[in-house]
Coordinates of C-alpha atoms and ligand atoms in Angstrom, one line a residue:
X1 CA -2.5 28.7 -10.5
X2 CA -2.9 28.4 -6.7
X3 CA -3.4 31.3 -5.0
X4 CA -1.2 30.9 -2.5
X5 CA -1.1 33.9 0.3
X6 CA -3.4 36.7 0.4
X7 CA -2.5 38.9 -2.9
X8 CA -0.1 36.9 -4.1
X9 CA 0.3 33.7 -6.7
X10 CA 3.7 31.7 -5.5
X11 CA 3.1 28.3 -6.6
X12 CA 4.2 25.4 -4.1
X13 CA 5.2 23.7 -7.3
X14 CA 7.8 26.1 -8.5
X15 CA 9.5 24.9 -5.5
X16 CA 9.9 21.1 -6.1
X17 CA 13.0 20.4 -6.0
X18 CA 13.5 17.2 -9.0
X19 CA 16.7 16.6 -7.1
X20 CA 16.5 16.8 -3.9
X21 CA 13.5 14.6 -4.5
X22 CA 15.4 11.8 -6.5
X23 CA 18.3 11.9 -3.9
X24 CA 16.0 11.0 -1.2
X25 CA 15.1 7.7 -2.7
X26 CA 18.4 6.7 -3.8
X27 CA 18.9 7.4 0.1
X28 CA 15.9 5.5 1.1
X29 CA 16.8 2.7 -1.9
X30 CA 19.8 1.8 0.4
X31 CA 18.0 0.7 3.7
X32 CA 17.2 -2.9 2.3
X33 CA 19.0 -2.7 -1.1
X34 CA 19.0 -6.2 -2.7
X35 CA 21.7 -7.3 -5.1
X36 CA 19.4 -6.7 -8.0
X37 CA 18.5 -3.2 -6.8
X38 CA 15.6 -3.6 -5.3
X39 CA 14.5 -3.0 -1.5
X40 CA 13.5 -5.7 0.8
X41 CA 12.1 -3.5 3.7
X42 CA 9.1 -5.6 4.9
X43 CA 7.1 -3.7 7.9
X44 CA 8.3 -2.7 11.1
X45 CA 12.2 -4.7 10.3
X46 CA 15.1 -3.5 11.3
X47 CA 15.1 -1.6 7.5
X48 CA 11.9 -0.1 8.3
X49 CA 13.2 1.7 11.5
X50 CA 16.1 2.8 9.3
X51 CA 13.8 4.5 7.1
X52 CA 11.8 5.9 9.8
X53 CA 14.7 7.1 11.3
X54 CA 16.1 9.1 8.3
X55 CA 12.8 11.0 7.7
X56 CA 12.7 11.7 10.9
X57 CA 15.8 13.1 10.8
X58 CA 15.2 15.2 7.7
X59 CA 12.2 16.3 9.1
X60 CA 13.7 17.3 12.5
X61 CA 16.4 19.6 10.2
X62 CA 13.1 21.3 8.9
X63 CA 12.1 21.8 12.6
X64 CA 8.8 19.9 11.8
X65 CA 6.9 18.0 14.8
X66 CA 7.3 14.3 14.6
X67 CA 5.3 11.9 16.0
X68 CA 3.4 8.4 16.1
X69 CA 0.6 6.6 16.9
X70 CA -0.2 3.5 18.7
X71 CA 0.1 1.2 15.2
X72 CA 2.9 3.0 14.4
X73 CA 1.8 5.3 11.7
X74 CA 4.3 8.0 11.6
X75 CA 3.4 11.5 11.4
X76 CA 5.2 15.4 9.9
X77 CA 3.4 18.5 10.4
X78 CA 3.6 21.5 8.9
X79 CA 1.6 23.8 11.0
X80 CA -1.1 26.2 9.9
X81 CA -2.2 29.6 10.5
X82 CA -5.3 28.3 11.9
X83 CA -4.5 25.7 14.9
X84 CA -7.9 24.7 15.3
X85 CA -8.2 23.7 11.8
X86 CA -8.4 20.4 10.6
X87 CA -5.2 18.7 8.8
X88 CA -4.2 18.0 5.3
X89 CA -2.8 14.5 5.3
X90 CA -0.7 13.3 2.8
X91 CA 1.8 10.1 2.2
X92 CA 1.7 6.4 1.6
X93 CA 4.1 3.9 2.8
X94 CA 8.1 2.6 3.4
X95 CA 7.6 -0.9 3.4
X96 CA 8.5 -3.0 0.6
X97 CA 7.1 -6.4 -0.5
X98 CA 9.7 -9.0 0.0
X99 CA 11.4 -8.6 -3.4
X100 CA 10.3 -5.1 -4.2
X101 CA 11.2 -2.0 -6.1
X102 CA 12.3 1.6 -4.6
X103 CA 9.3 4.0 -5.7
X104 CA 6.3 1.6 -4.6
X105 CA 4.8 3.2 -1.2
X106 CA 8.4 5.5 -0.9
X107 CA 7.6 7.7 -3.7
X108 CA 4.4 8.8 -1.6
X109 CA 5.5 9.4 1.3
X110 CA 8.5 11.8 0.0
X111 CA 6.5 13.1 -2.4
X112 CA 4.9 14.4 0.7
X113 CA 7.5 15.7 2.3
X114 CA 8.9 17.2 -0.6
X115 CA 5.7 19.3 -0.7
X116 CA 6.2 20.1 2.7
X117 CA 9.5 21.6 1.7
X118 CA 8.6 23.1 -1.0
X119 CA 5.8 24.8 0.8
X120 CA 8.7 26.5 3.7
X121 CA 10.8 27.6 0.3
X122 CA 8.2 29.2 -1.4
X123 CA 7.9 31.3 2.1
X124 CA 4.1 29.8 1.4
X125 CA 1.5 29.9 5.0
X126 CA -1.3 27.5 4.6
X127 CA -3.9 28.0 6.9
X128 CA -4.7 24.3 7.9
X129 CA -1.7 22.3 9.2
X130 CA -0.1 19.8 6.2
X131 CA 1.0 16.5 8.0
X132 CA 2.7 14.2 6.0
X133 CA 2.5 10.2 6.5
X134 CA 4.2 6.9 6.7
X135 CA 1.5 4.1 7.2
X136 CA 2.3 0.9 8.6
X137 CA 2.4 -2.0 6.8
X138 CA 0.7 -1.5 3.8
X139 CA 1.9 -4.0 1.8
X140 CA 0.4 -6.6 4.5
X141 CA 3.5 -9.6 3.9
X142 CA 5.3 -10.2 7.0
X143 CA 1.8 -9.1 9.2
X144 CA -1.5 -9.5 8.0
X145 CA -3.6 -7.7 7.2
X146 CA -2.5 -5.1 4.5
X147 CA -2.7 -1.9 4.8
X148 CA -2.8 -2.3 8.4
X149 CA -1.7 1.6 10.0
X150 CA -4.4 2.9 7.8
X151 CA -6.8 0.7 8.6
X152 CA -6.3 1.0 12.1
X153 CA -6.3 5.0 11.5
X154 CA -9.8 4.8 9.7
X155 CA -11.4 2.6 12.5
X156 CA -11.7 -0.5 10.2
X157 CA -9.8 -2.8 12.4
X158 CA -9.8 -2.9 16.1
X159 CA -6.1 -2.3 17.4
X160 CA -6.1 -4.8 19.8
X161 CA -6.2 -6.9 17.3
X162 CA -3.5 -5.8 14.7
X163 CA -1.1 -5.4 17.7
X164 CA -1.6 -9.4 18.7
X165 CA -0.8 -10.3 15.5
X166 CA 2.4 -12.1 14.1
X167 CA 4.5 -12.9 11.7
X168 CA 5.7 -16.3 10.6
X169 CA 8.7 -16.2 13.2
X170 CA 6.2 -15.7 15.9
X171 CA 7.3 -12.0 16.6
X172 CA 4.0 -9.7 17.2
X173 CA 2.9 -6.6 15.7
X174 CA 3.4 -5.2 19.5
X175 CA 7.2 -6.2 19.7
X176 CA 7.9 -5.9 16.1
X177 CA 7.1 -1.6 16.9
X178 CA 8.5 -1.9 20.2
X179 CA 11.5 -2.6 19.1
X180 CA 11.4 -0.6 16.0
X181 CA 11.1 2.6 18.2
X182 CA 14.4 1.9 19.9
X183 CA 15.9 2.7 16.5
X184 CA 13.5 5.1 15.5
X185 CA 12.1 7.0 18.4
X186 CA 9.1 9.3 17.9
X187 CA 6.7 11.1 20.6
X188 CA 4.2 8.9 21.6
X189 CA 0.4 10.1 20.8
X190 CA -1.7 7.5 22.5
X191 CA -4.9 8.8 19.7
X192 CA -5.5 6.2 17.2
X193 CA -6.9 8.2 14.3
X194 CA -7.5 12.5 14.6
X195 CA -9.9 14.4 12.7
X196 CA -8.5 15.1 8.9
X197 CA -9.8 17.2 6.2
X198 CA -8.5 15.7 3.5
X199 CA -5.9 13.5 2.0
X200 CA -3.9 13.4 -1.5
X201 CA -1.6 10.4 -1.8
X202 CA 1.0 9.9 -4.9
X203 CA 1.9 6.7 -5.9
X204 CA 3.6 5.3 -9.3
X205 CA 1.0 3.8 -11.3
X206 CA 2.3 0.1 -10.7
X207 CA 0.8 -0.4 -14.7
X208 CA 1.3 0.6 -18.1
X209 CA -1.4 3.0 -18.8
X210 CA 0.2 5.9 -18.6
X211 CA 3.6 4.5 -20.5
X212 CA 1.2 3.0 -22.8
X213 CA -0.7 5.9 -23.5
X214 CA 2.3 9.3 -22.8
X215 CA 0.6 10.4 -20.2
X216 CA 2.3 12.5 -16.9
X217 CA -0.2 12.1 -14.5
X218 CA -3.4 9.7 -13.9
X219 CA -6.2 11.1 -11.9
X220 CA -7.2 8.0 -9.6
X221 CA -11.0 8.2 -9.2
X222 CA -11.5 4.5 -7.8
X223 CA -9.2 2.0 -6.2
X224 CA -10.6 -1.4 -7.0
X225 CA -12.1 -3.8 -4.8
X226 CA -10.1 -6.4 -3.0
X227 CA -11.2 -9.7 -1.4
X228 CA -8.0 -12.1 0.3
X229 CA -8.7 -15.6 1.6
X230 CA -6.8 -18.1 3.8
X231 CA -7.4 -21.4 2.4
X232 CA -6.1 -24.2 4.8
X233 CA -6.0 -27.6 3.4
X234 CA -5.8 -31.4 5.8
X235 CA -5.1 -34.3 4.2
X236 CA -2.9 -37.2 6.5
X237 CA 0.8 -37.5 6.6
X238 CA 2.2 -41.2 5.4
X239 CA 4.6 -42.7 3.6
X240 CA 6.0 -41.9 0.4
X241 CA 7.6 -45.2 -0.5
X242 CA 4.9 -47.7 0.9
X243 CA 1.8 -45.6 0.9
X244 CA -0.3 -46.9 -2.4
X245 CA -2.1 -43.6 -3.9
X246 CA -5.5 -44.7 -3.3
X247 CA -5.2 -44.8 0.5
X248 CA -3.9 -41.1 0.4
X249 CA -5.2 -37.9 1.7
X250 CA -2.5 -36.3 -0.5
X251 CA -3.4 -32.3 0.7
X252 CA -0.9 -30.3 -2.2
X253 CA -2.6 -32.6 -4.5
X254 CA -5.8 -31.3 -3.7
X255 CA -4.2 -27.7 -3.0
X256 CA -3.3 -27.8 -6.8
X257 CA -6.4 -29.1 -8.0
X258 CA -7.9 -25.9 -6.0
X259 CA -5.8 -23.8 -7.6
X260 CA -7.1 -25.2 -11.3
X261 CA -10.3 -25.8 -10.6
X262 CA -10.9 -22.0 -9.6
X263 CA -9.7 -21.3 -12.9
X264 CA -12.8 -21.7 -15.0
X265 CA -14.9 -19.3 -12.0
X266 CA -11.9 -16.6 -12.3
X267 CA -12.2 -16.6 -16.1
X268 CA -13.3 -13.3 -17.9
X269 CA -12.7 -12.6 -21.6
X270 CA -12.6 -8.4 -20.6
X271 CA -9.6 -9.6 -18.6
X272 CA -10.8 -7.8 -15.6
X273 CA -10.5 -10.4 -12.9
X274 CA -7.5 -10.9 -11.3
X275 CA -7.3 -14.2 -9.2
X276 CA -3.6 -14.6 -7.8
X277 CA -2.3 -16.7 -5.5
X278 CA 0.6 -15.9 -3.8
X279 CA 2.1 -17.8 -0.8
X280 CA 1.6 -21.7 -1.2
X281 CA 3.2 -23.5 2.0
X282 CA 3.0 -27.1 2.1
X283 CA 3.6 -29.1 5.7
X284 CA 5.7 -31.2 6.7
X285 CA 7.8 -30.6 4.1
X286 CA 10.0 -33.5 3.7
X287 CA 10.8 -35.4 0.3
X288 CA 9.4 -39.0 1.8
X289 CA 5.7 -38.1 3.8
X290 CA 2.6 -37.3 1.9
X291 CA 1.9 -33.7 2.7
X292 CA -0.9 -33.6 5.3
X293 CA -1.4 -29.7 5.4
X294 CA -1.2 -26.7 2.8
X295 CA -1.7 -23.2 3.0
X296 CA -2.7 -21.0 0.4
X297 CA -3.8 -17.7 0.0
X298 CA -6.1 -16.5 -2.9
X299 CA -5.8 -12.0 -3.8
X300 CA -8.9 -11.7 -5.4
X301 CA -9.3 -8.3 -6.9
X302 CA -12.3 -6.3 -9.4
X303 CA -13.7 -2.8 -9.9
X304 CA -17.5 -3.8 -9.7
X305 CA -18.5 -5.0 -6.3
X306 CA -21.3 -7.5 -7.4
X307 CA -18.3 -9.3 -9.8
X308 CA -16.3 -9.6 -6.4
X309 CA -18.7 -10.7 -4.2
X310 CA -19.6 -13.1 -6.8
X311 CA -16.1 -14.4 -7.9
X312 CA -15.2 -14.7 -3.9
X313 CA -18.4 -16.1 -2.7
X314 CA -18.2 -19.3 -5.1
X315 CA -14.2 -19.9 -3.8
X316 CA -15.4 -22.1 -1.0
X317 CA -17.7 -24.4 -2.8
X318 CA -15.4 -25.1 -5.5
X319 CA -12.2 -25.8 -2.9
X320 CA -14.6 -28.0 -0.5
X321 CA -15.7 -30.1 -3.9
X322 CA -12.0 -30.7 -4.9
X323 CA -10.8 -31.7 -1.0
X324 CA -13.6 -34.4 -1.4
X325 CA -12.4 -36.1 -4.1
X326 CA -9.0 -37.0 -2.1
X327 CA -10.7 -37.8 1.2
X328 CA -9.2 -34.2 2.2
X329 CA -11.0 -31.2 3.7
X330 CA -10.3 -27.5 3.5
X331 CA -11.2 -24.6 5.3
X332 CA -11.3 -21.3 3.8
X333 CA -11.2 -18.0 5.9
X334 CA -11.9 -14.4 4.1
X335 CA -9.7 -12.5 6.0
X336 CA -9.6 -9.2 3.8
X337 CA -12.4 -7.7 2.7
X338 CA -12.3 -4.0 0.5
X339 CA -15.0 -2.8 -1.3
X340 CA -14.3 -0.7 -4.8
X341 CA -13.5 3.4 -3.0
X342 CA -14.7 5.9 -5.2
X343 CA -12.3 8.8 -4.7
X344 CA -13.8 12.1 -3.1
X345 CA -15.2 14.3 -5.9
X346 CA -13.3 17.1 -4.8
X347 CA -10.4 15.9 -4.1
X348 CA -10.1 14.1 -7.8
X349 CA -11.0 17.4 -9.1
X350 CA -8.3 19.7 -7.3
X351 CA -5.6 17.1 -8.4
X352 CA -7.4 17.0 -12.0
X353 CA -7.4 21.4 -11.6
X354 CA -3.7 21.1 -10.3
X355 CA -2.6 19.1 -13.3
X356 CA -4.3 21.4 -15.8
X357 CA -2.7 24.5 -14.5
X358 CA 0.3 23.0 -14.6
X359 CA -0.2 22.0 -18.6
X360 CA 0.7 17.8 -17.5
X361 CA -1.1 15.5 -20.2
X362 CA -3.5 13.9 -17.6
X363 CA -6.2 10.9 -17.8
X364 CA -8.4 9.4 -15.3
X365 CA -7.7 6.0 -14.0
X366 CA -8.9 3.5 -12.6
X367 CA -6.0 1.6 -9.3
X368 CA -5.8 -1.9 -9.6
X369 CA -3.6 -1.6 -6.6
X370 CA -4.6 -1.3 -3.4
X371 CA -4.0 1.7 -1.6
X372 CA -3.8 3.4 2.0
X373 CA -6.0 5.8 0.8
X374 CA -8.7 3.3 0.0
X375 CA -9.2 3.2 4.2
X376 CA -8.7 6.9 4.4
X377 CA -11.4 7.9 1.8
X378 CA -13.9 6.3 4.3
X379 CA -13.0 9.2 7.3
X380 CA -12.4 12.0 5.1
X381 CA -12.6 13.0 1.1
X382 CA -9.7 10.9 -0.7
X383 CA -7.6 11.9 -3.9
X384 CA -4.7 9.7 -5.7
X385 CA -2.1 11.1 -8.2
X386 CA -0.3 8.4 -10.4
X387 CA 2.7 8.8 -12.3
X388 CA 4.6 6.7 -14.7
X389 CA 6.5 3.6 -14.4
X390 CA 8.9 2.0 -15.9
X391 CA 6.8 -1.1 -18.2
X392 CA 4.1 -0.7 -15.3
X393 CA 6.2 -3.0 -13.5
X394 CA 5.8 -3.0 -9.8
X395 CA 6.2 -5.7 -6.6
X396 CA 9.5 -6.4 -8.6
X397 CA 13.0 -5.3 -7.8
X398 CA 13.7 -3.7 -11.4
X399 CA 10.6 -1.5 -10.7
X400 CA 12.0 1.8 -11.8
X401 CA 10.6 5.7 -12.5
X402 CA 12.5 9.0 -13.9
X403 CA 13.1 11.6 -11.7
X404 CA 11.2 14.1 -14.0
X405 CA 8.0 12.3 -13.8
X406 CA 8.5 11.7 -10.1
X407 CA 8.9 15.6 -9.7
X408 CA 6.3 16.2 -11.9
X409 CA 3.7 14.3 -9.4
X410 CA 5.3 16.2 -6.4
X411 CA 4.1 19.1 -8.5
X412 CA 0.9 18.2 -8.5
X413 CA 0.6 17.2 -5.6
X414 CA 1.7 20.2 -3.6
X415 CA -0.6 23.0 -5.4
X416 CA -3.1 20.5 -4.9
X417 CA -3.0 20.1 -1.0
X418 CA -2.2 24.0 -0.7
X419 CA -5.6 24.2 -2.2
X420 CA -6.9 21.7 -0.1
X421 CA -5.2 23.2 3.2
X422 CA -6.3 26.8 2.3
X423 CA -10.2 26.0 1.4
Ligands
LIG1 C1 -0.5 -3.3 -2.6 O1 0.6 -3.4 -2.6 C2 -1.4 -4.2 -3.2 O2 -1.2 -5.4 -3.0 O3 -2.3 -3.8 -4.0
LIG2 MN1 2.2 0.8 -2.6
LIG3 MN1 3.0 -2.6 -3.0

């Protein structure tokens, strides 16, 4: 049990409300709602500042402070006791992939903010501020890269950078968050990135481990590694009726072969690799000229860093030999790069104590997702709390989770940081 206030043993989780909790996402479900009940709420859209906007509103009825930073990060505090103490973060993210589900980066950030609430309902004083958080971009579609507000938060990417980028319409980073604070305005802080103690983020597992195996909660003690690449392939536009296939540079032809020809590197009978690729654009895209450009872009992901570096430092050679065989060339460009993030010790073992007080059947895993706290654990110690999901399917609009496992993970969640924000 966390002891709470001096003398006395209110826990924050008594307080979770299972309900109010649930209603939030069906609330949040709705900004972006696809006809098969899904979201499509990619980063800083017009759906994004709608979700902004109604947290902030929630928040502003709980009299919390509000604000953002220059990548558009948005912020909740709790205050402390102690003003010069440093924060508690906790959250994850509102954007969705293009055809996602409603609990995938939501459920962490109101999770948050459920703990938040919970905390003024007990009547319980913490005596570092809590601050919950809505990173930008984390799921790194419309803007590259992923996980971009964190990122930017922990100092891995240079701002100036991130702001100048944009999406496939042209629109920057800079405009996109311009014109998302029209909708959703927040105070300004011009910081990029404050001191932090600590930070807890929840997240639905996104697998089937704990379906699989009945349990509650999973204990994230490493988010596994992550390499992307841009792989740009030039061939030569012609013909499609008088070109003879021998005098081609056919580029998708030589895309695909890529694609296979990667295969046999990728392979790995512990089924630990995972080699996807996910956006295949092929130029100029009409039914009677030879494609002269494609662009792919390979997710390369793995636990053990000497696997990754491995797997994702043969890519190149492998593309380069296939572009050769059709007179083609290719250039690949690593434009991710993660390293496997042990969580912090003590923050996997409060969630692990929080979870055992609070009798959930808990079991360490390991996140094949990527994660905003995998750039946070590099400024400050780093926890993760799973919970169930429906199958373990995720970055799919019938992702689903039960509102009693949701609450349960707000549970452990907010004894967790109460004992992180009172340490
Ligand atoms: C996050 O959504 C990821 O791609 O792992
Ligand atoms: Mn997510
Ligand atoms: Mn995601």
């Amino acid at each position: 049990m966390a002891v709470t206030t001096r003398g006395s043993n209110i826990r924050a989780s008594d307080h979770i409300s299972e309900d109010r909790l649930w209603q939030r996402h069906m609330a949040m479900a709705k900004l972006g709602a696809t006809p098969r009940g899904g979201v499509n709420r990619q980063a800083l859209s017009a759906e994004d500042a709608q979700a902004r906007k109604l947290l902030g509103s929630w928040a502003a009825s709980r009299g919390y402070d509000v604000f953002t930073d220059p990548i558009g990060n948005l912020y909740v505090k709790r205050p402390g006791t102690d003003a010069s103490a440093k924060p508690v973060l906790s959250g994850s993210h509102l954007d969705s992939q293009p055809t996602g589900g409603k609990f995938d980066g939501t459920y962490g950030v109101l999770a948050a903010f459920e703990a938040l609430e919970a905390l003024d309902d007990a009547g319980i004083k913490t005596k570092r501020p809590i601050v919950a958080v809505a990173w930008t971009n984390e799921e790194g579609n419309r803007f590259q890269p992923g996980c971009m507000g964190s990122g930017a938060f922990a100092g891995v990417y240079p701002l100036e950078q991130l702001l100048s980028g944009k999406d496939p319409q042209g629109t920057s980073v800079r405009d996109a968050f311009a014109e998302l604070l029209k909708t959703a305005p927040a105070r300004l802080e011009p910081r990029l990135g404050f001191p932090i103690d600590s930070y807890i983020e929840a997240h639905i597992e996104q697998g089937p481990i704990l379906e699989n195996t009945k349990n509650e909660i999973g204990i994230v003690t490493l988010i596994q590694g992550m390499r992307r690449f841009y792989i740009d392939v030039f061939g030569e536009e012609a013909h499609s009726g008088t070109t003879p296939l021998k005098l081609r540079k056919d580029a998708l032809k030589s895309a695909c072969s890529m694609v296979t020809a990667l295969e046999p590197l990728m392979a790995d009978p512990t089924d630990t690799v995972r080699y996807t690729v996910g956006r295949f654009e092929i130029y100029p895209g009409s039914p009677s000229t030879v494609p002269s450009k494609v662009h792919f872009l390979i997710d390369l992901r793995h636990p053990d860093i000497a696997t990754l570096e491995r797997l994702g430092d043969g890519i190149a050679s492998i593309c380069e030999a296939e572009a050769a065989k059709r007179g083609c060339t290719v250039k690949v460009t690593e434009y991710t790069t993660v390293a496997p993030m042990p969580m912090g010790a003590e923050a996997v073992a409060l969630v692990r104590d929080s979870a055992k007080a609070l009798g959930m059947k808990h079991i360490d895993i390991i996140s094949g997702a990527g994660h905003d706290a995998m750039h946070v654990a590099k400024v400050a110690p780093a926890g993760m709390i799973f919970v169930p999901c429906w199958k373990g399917i995720s970055h799919n609009e019938t992702e689903d989770a039960t509102a009693k496992d949701l609450a349960n993970g707000a549970r452990v969640l907010a004894d967790a940081l109460v004992s992180l924000a009172n340490r």
